Amino acid sequence: MFNAIVIEKAVSGTQAKLKALNESELAQGDLLVDVVASTLNYKDALAITGKAPVVKSFPMVPGIDLVGRVSKSSDANYQVGDLVLVNGFGIGEKYWGGLAEKASLSSAWVIPLPKPFSAHQAMAIGTAGYTAMLSVMALQQHGIQKQDGEILVTGANGGVGSFAISLLSQLGYSVAASTGRPEESDYLQSLGACRIIDRCELSQAAKPLQKEQWAGVVDCVGSHTLANALAATRYGGAVTACGLAQGMDLPASVAPFILRGVTLYGIDSVMQPLAKRKQAWQQLAELFDAAKLTSISREISLSDCIATAESLLKGHIRGRVVVNLEK
Ligand code: NDP
């Protein structure tokens, strides 16, 4: 038997519980792992609380990220005892995920735990940090240089936002952080933000074109915020869109695209091919700062996950939550 968070259909909506499951209930993957650590992402919180239709089949074990120690393998590339990392690929949505003491995986989803990270550190980064890295890589590949001007990060106190600020500042970019929690300004500045913006300035309906401010944008928020970010991006600049914390809509005009040549990059972490994942984790390893990672993350146990998911959606959690499955 092993413990897991299990989401089941209820009379109205869904219900998440901590339950003991039998190993025979796991799907037949080519890797069986003892989960060492997982995380609580925004998407996991939506799944656990049932606030959005993240879960595609029931019962479901949530958890879109995990580090596991291989206990059975029918893939010659992985041996018993190896530590492996999964971000996305449908775990916690279509396939049972990381908020459990055991998981059955396809070897097509995993990469070896990248050096120099411990399981805890990789989960402190998790999908949030890896998505922030993909966003920063898109701006770099667009050719944005540090001397081109400020980069705006929205949803600054969230997991993706916190990592984006830290990564951009380590790369020498000047970062403006948009937040609804100005009381966390010291924290955002400690991550490397040069300027704090009240998110109210960006959350109302946008004029199609505004004063050119941003060389690039990492947007985690969507809706009016993304529209305002696009409208104030400099000629030839780029904006990445990964999130929908304000909303799924995009009430924008084409003016920034056709008059300023602005480019909007969509960022998806879930189905990203393995080669790009490895590249992102390689760059994360190069920029890795253990002290900053500690200040961004805190640890909980499996039994804390349901309550913490509620707090996360209320915007009460700063940075990243690591779930220790060996506690
Ligand atoms: P978090 O919950 O950690 O952070 C979201 C942040 O958004 C909050 O901390 C808050 O920042 C801000 N925010 C919340 N509500 C609003 C609002 N109504 N208006 C404006 N800002 C708001 O989530 P993550 O950082 O983990 O994820 C951010 C987004 O990215 C989510 O929508 C998530 O689903 C998405 N995502 C997408 C991925 C992909 O592959 N495309 C992968 C990972 C995440 P503050 O308090 O500073 O204002």
Coordinates of C-alpha atoms and ligand atoms in Angstrom, one line a residue:
M1 CA 0.0 0.0 0.0
F2 CA 1.1 3.6 -0.5
N3 CA -0.4 7.0 0.3
A4 CA -1.6 9.4 -2.4
I5 CA -3.9 12.4 -2.9
V6 CA -6.8 11.1 -4.9
I7 CA -9.4 13.2 -6.7
E8 CA -12.7 11.5 -7.2
K9 CA -16.1 12.6 -8.7
A10 CA -18.5 13.7 -6.0
V11 CA -22.3 14.4 -6.1
S12 CA -21.5 17.9 -7.1
G13 CA -18.0 18.5 -8.6
T14 CA -15.0 16.6 -7.3
Q15 CA -13.4 15.8 -4.0
A16 CA -9.7 15.4 -3.1
K17 CA -8.7 13.0 -0.2
L18 CA -5.5 11.6 1.2
K19 CA -5.9 7.8 0.7
A20 CA -4.0 4.5 0.9
L21 CA -3.8 2.8 -2.5
N22 CA -2.6 -0.6 -3.6
E23 CA 0.3 -0.8 -6.0
S24 CA -1.8 -3.0 -8.2
E25 CA -4.0 0.0 -8.9
L26 CA -1.2 1.8 -10.7
A27 CA -1.2 1.7 -14.5
Q28 CA 1.4 -0.5 -16.3
G29 CA 4.3 1.9 -17.2
D30 CA 7.8 0.8 -18.0
L31 CA 9.1 2.5 -14.9
L32 CA 7.9 2.2 -11.4
V33 CA 9.3 4.8 -9.0
D34 CA 9.2 5.7 -5.4
V35 CA 8.4 9.4 -5.5
V36 CA 11.0 11.4 -3.6
A37 CA 9.5 14.8 -4.0
S38 CA 6.8 16.6 -5.9
T39 CA 5.4 20.2 -5.9
L40 CA 2.2 22.1 -5.8
N41 CA 1.7 24.1 -8.9
Y42 CA -1.2 26.4 -9.8
K43 CA -2.5 23.7 -12.0
D44 CA -2.4 21.1 -9.2
A45 CA -4.2 23.5 -6.9
L46 CA -6.9 23.9 -9.6
A47 CA -7.2 20.1 -9.9
I48 CA -7.3 19.5 -6.1
T49 CA -9.9 22.2 -5.5
G50 CA -11.9 21.3 -8.7
K51 CA -11.9 25.0 -9.6
A52 CA -11.0 24.2 -13.3
P53 CA -11.4 21.1 -15.4
V54 CA -7.7 20.1 -15.2
V55 CA -8.4 16.4 -14.5
K56 CA -9.3 14.4 -17.6
S57 CA -10.3 11.1 -15.9
F58 CA -11.2 9.9 -12.4
P59 CA -10.0 8.8 -10.0
M60 CA -6.9 10.9 -10.5
V61 CA -3.7 11.4 -8.5
P62 CA -2.7 15.0 -9.1
G63 CA 0.9 16.3 -9.3
I64 CA 2.3 17.5 -12.7
D65 CA 5.9 17.3 -11.5
L66 CA 7.9 14.6 -9.7
V67 CA 11.3 13.3 -8.9
G68 CA 11.3 9.5 -8.4
R69 CA 13.8 6.8 -7.6
V70 CA 13.4 3.9 -10.0
S71 CA 12.3 0.7 -8.2
K72 CA 11.4 -1.4 -11.3
S73 CA 12.5 -0.8 -14.9
S74 CA 11.8 -2.5 -18.2
D75 CA 13.8 0.2 -20.1
A76 CA 17.5 -0.5 -20.5
N77 CA 18.3 3.2 -20.2
Y78 CA 17.1 3.3 -16.5
Q79 CA 18.3 1.1 -13.7
V80 CA 16.9 0.5 -10.2
G81 CA 18.1 3.4 -8.0
D82 CA 18.3 6.0 -10.7
L83 CA 16.7 9.4 -10.0
V84 CA 14.4 10.6 -12.7
L85 CA 12.5 13.8 -13.3
V86 CA 9.1 14.4 -15.0
N87 CA 7.5 17.7 -15.8
G88 CA 4.0 17.5 -17.4
F89 CA 3.4 15.1 -20.3
G90 CA -0.1 14.7 -18.8
I91 CA 0.8 13.3 -15.3
G92 CA -1.7 14.7 -12.8
E93 CA -4.2 15.3 -15.6
K94 CA -4.5 12.2 -17.7
Y95 CA -2.1 9.8 -15.9
W96 CA -1.6 9.5 -12.2
G97 CA 0.9 12.0 -11.0
G98 CA 3.4 13.0 -8.3
L99 CA 1.4 13.6 -5.2
A100 CA 1.8 10.0 -4.1
E101 CA 4.5 7.8 -2.6
K102 CA 4.7 5.7 -5.8
A103 CA 4.1 6.4 -9.5
S104 CA 4.1 4.3 -12.7
L105 CA 5.7 6.2 -15.6
S106 CA 6.5 5.9 -19.3
S107 CA 10.2 6.2 -19.9
A108 CA 9.3 8.5 -22.8
W109 CA 8.4 11.2 -20.2
V110 CA 11.4 11.2 -18.0
I111 CA 14.9 12.7 -18.0
P112 CA 17.6 11.8 -15.6
L113 CA 17.6 14.2 -12.6
P114 CA 19.9 16.9 -14.0
K115 CA 23.1 17.7 -12.1
P116 CA 23.6 19.6 -9.9
F117 CA 20.1 19.4 -8.4
S118 CA 18.9 17.4 -5.5
A119 CA 15.3 16.1 -5.7
H120 CA 14.1 18.9 -3.4
Q121 CA 15.9 21.6 -5.5
A122 CA 14.5 20.2 -8.8
M123 CA 11.0 20.3 -7.4
A124 CA 11.6 23.8 -6.0
I125 CA 12.2 24.7 -9.6
G126 CA 9.5 22.3 -11.0
T127 CA 7.2 23.2 -13.9
A128 CA 7.2 26.8 -12.7
G129 CA 11.0 27.3 -13.0
Y130 CA 11.2 25.3 -16.1
T131 CA 8.4 27.3 -17.7
A132 CA 10.1 30.5 -16.7
M133 CA 13.3 29.2 -18.3
L134 CA 11.4 28.4 -21.6
S135 CA 10.0 31.9 -21.5
V136 CA 13.4 33.5 -21.0
M137 CA 14.9 31.2 -23.7
A138 CA 12.2 32.5 -26.1
L139 CA 13.2 36.1 -25.4
Q140 CA 16.9 35.2 -25.8
Q141 CA 16.2 33.4 -29.1
H142 CA 14.3 36.5 -30.3
G143 CA 17.6 38.3 -29.8
I144 CA 16.7 40.6 -27.0
Q145 CA 19.9 41.9 -25.4
K146 CA 20.2 43.4 -21.9
Q147 CA 21.0 46.9 -23.3
D148 CA 17.7 46.8 -25.2
G149 CA 15.7 48.0 -22.2
E150 CA 13.6 46.7 -19.4
I151 CA 11.8 43.3 -19.3
L152 CA 8.4 43.2 -17.6
V153 CA 7.5 40.1 -15.5
T154 CA 3.8 39.9 -14.5
G155 CA 2.4 37.7 -11.7
A156 CA 5.8 38.4 -10.1
N157 CA 5.2 36.7 -6.7
G158 CA 4.0 33.5 -8.3
G159 CA 6.2 30.5 -9.1
V160 CA 6.8 31.3 -12.7
G161 CA 7.1 35.0 -12.0
S162 CA 9.7 34.6 -9.2
F163 CA 11.9 32.4 -11.3
A164 CA 11.6 34.6 -14.4
I165 CA 12.8 37.6 -12.3
S166 CA 15.7 35.6 -10.8
L167 CA 16.8 34.1 -14.2
L168 CA 16.5 37.4 -16.1
S169 CA 18.5 39.3 -13.5
Q170 CA 21.2 36.6 -13.4
L171 CA 21.5 37.0 -17.2
G172 CA 22.0 40.8 -16.6
Y173 CA 18.6 42.1 -17.8
S174 CA 16.9 44.9 -16.0
V175 CA 13.5 43.6 -14.7
A176 CA 10.3 45.4 -13.8
A177 CA 8.0 43.2 -11.6
S178 CA 4.3 43.7 -11.7
T179 CA 2.5 42.5 -8.6
G180 CA -0.7 42.8 -6.6
R181 CA 1.4 42.4 -3.4
P182 CA 3.6 45.5 -3.1
E183 CA 4.3 44.4 0.5
E184 CA 6.5 41.7 -1.0
S185 CA 8.7 44.3 -2.8
D186 CA 11.7 43.5 -0.7
Y187 CA 11.5 39.8 -1.7
L188 CA 11.1 40.7 -5.4
Q189 CA 14.1 43.0 -5.2
S190 CA 16.1 40.3 -3.5
L191 CA 15.3 38.1 -6.6
G192 CA 16.7 40.9 -8.8
A193 CA 13.7 43.2 -9.7
C194 CA 14.9 46.8 -10.3
R195 CA 11.4 48.3 -10.3
I196 CA 8.0 47.2 -8.8
I197 CA 4.8 48.0 -10.6
D198 CA 1.3 47.8 -9.1
R199 CA -0.6 45.2 -11.1
C200 CA -3.6 47.6 -11.1
E201 CA -1.8 49.7 -13.7
L202 CA -2.0 46.8 -16.1
S203 CA -5.2 45.0 -15.2
Q204 CA -7.7 47.4 -16.8
A205 CA -8.8 47.6 -20.5
A206 CA -5.9 48.4 -22.7
K207 CA -5.5 51.2 -25.2
P208 CA -4.3 49.6 -28.5
L209 CA -0.9 51.3 -28.4
Q210 CA 0.9 52.9 -25.4
K211 CA 4.2 54.5 -24.7
E212 CA 7.0 52.0 -25.7
Q213 CA 8.4 50.7 -22.4
W214 CA 9.4 47.0 -22.6
A215 CA 12.1 45.3 -24.6
G216 CA 10.4 42.1 -23.7
V217 CA 7.7 40.6 -21.4
V218 CA 7.2 37.4 -19.5
D219 CA 3.5 37.3 -18.9
C220 CA 1.9 34.8 -16.5
V221 CA -1.4 36.5 -16.2
G222 CA -3.2 36.8 -19.6
S223 CA -6.3 38.9 -20.1
H224 CA -6.0 42.8 -19.9
T225 CA -2.5 42.5 -18.4
L226 CA -1.2 40.7 -21.5
A227 CA -3.1 43.2 -23.7
N228 CA -1.4 46.2 -21.8
A229 CA 2.0 44.5 -22.0
L230 CA 1.7 44.0 -25.7
A231 CA 0.5 47.6 -26.2
A232 CA 3.6 49.0 -24.3
T233 CA 6.2 46.7 -25.9
R234 CA 8.9 48.5 -27.9
Y235 CA 9.3 48.3 -31.6
G236 CA 10.5 44.7 -32.5
G237 CA 10.2 43.4 -29.0
A238 CA 8.8 40.1 -27.8
V239 CA 6.2 39.0 -25.3
T240 CA 5.8 35.4 -23.9
A241 CA 2.4 34.2 -22.7
C242 CA 2.3 31.2 -20.4
G243 CA -0.5 31.8 -17.9
L244 CA -4.0 32.9 -17.2
A245 CA -4.0 34.0 -13.6
Q246 CA -6.1 37.1 -14.5
G247 CA -8.1 35.3 -17.2
M248 CA -8.0 33.2 -20.3
D249 CA -9.2 36.1 -22.6
L250 CA -6.9 38.4 -24.6
P251 CA -8.8 41.7 -25.2
A252 CA -6.1 43.2 -27.3
S253 CA -5.8 44.7 -30.8
V254 CA -3.4 43.8 -33.6
A255 CA -1.8 47.3 -33.5
P256 CA 1.4 46.2 -31.6
F257 CA 1.9 43.4 -34.2
I258 CA 1.3 45.4 -37.4
L259 CA 2.7 48.8 -36.3
R260 CA 5.6 47.8 -34.0
G261 CA 6.5 44.3 -35.2
V262 CA 5.9 42.9 -31.7
T263 CA 6.1 39.1 -31.5
L264 CA 3.9 37.0 -29.1
Y265 CA 5.3 33.6 -28.2
G266 CA 3.1 31.0 -26.6
I267 CA 4.9 28.9 -24.0
D268 CA 3.7 25.3 -23.3
S269 CA 5.7 23.2 -20.8
V270 CA 3.5 20.1 -20.9
M271 CA 4.3 18.6 -24.3
Q272 CA 7.7 20.2 -24.9
P273 CA 10.0 17.7 -26.6
L274 CA 12.7 16.0 -24.5
A275 CA 15.5 17.8 -26.3
K276 CA 14.2 21.3 -25.4
R277 CA 13.5 20.2 -21.8
K278 CA 17.1 19.0 -21.4
Q279 CA 18.3 22.3 -22.9
A280 CA 16.1 24.3 -20.4
W281 CA 17.3 22.2 -17.5
Q282 CA 20.9 22.6 -18.6
Q283 CA 20.5 26.4 -18.6
L284 CA 18.8 26.2 -15.2
A285 CA 21.8 24.3 -13.9
E286 CA 24.1 27.0 -15.3
L287 CA 22.2 29.8 -13.6
F288 CA 21.5 27.8 -10.4
D289 CA 21.7 29.8 -7.2
A290 CA 21.1 27.5 -4.2
A291 CA 20.6 30.4 -1.8
K292 CA 17.9 32.0 -4.0
L293 CA 16.2 28.7 -4.5
T294 CA 15.9 28.3 -0.7
S295 CA 14.4 31.7 -0.4
I296 CA 11.8 31.0 -3.2
S297 CA 10.7 27.6 -1.8
R298 CA 9.2 26.0 1.3
E299 CA 8.4 22.3 2.1
I300 CA 5.2 20.6 3.1
S301 CA 4.1 16.9 3.4
L302 CA 1.5 15.0 1.5
S303 CA -1.1 15.6 4.2
D304 CA -0.8 19.4 3.9
C305 CA -1.5 19.5 0.1
I306 CA -5.3 19.9 0.1
A307 CA -5.3 22.9 2.5
T308 CA -2.2 24.5 0.8
A309 CA -4.0 24.2 -2.6
E310 CA -6.8 26.4 -1.3
S311 CA -4.3 29.0 0.0
L312 CA -2.4 29.0 -3.3
L313 CA -5.5 29.8 -5.3
K314 CA -6.3 32.6 -2.9
G315 CA -2.9 34.1 -3.7
H316 CA -1.6 33.6 -0.1
I317 CA 1.5 31.6 -1.1
R318 CA 4.7 33.2 -2.2
G319 CA 7.1 31.3 -4.5
R320 CA 7.2 27.5 -4.6
V321 CA 5.9 24.7 -2.5
V322 CA 7.9 21.4 -2.4
V323 CA 6.1 18.3 -1.3
N324 CA 8.4 15.9 0.5
L325 CA 7.2 12.3 0.0
E326 CA 9.9 10.8 2.2
K327 CA 8.7 12.7 5.3
Ligands
NDP1 P1 1.1 31.1 -9.0 O1 -0.3 30.9 -8.4 O2 2.2 30.7 -8.2 O3 1.2 32.7 -9.4 C1 0.3 33.4 -10.1 C2 0.5 34.9 -9.8 O4 -0.3 35.6 -10.6 C3 0.1 35.2 -8.3 O5 1.1 35.0 -7.4 C4 -0.2 36.7 -8.5 O6 1.1 37.4 -8.5 C5 -0.7 36.8 -9.9 N1 -2.2 36.9 -10.0 C6 -3.0 36.1 -9.4 N2 -4.3 36.5 -9.6 C7 -4.2 37.6 -10.5 C8 -5.2 38.4 -11.1 N3 -6.5 38.3 -10.9 N4 -4.7 39.4 -11.8 C9 -3.4 39.6 -12.0 N5 -2.4 38.8 -11.5 C10 -2.8 37.8 -10.7 O7 1.1 30.4 -10.4 P2 2.4 30.0 -11.3 O8 3.4 31.1 -11.2 O9 2.8 28.6 -11.0 O10 1.7 30.0 -12.7 C11 1.4 31.2 -13.3 C12 0.4 31.0 -14.5 O11 1.1 30.3 -15.5 C13 -0.8 30.2 -14.1 O12 -1.9 30.7 -14.9 C14 -0.4 28.8 -14.6 O13 -1.6 28.0 -14.9 C15 0.4 29.1 -15.8 N6 1.4 28.0 -16.1 C16 1.4 27.6 -17.4 C17 2.4 26.7 -17.8 C18 2.5 26.4 -19.3 O14 3.0 25.4 -19.6 N7 1.9 27.2 -20.1 C19 3.3 26.1 -16.9 C20 3.2 26.6 -15.5 C21 2.2 27.6 -15.2 P3 1.2 38.8 -7.6 O15 0.7 38.5 -6.2 O16 2.6 39.1 -7.7 O17 0.3 39.8 -8.3

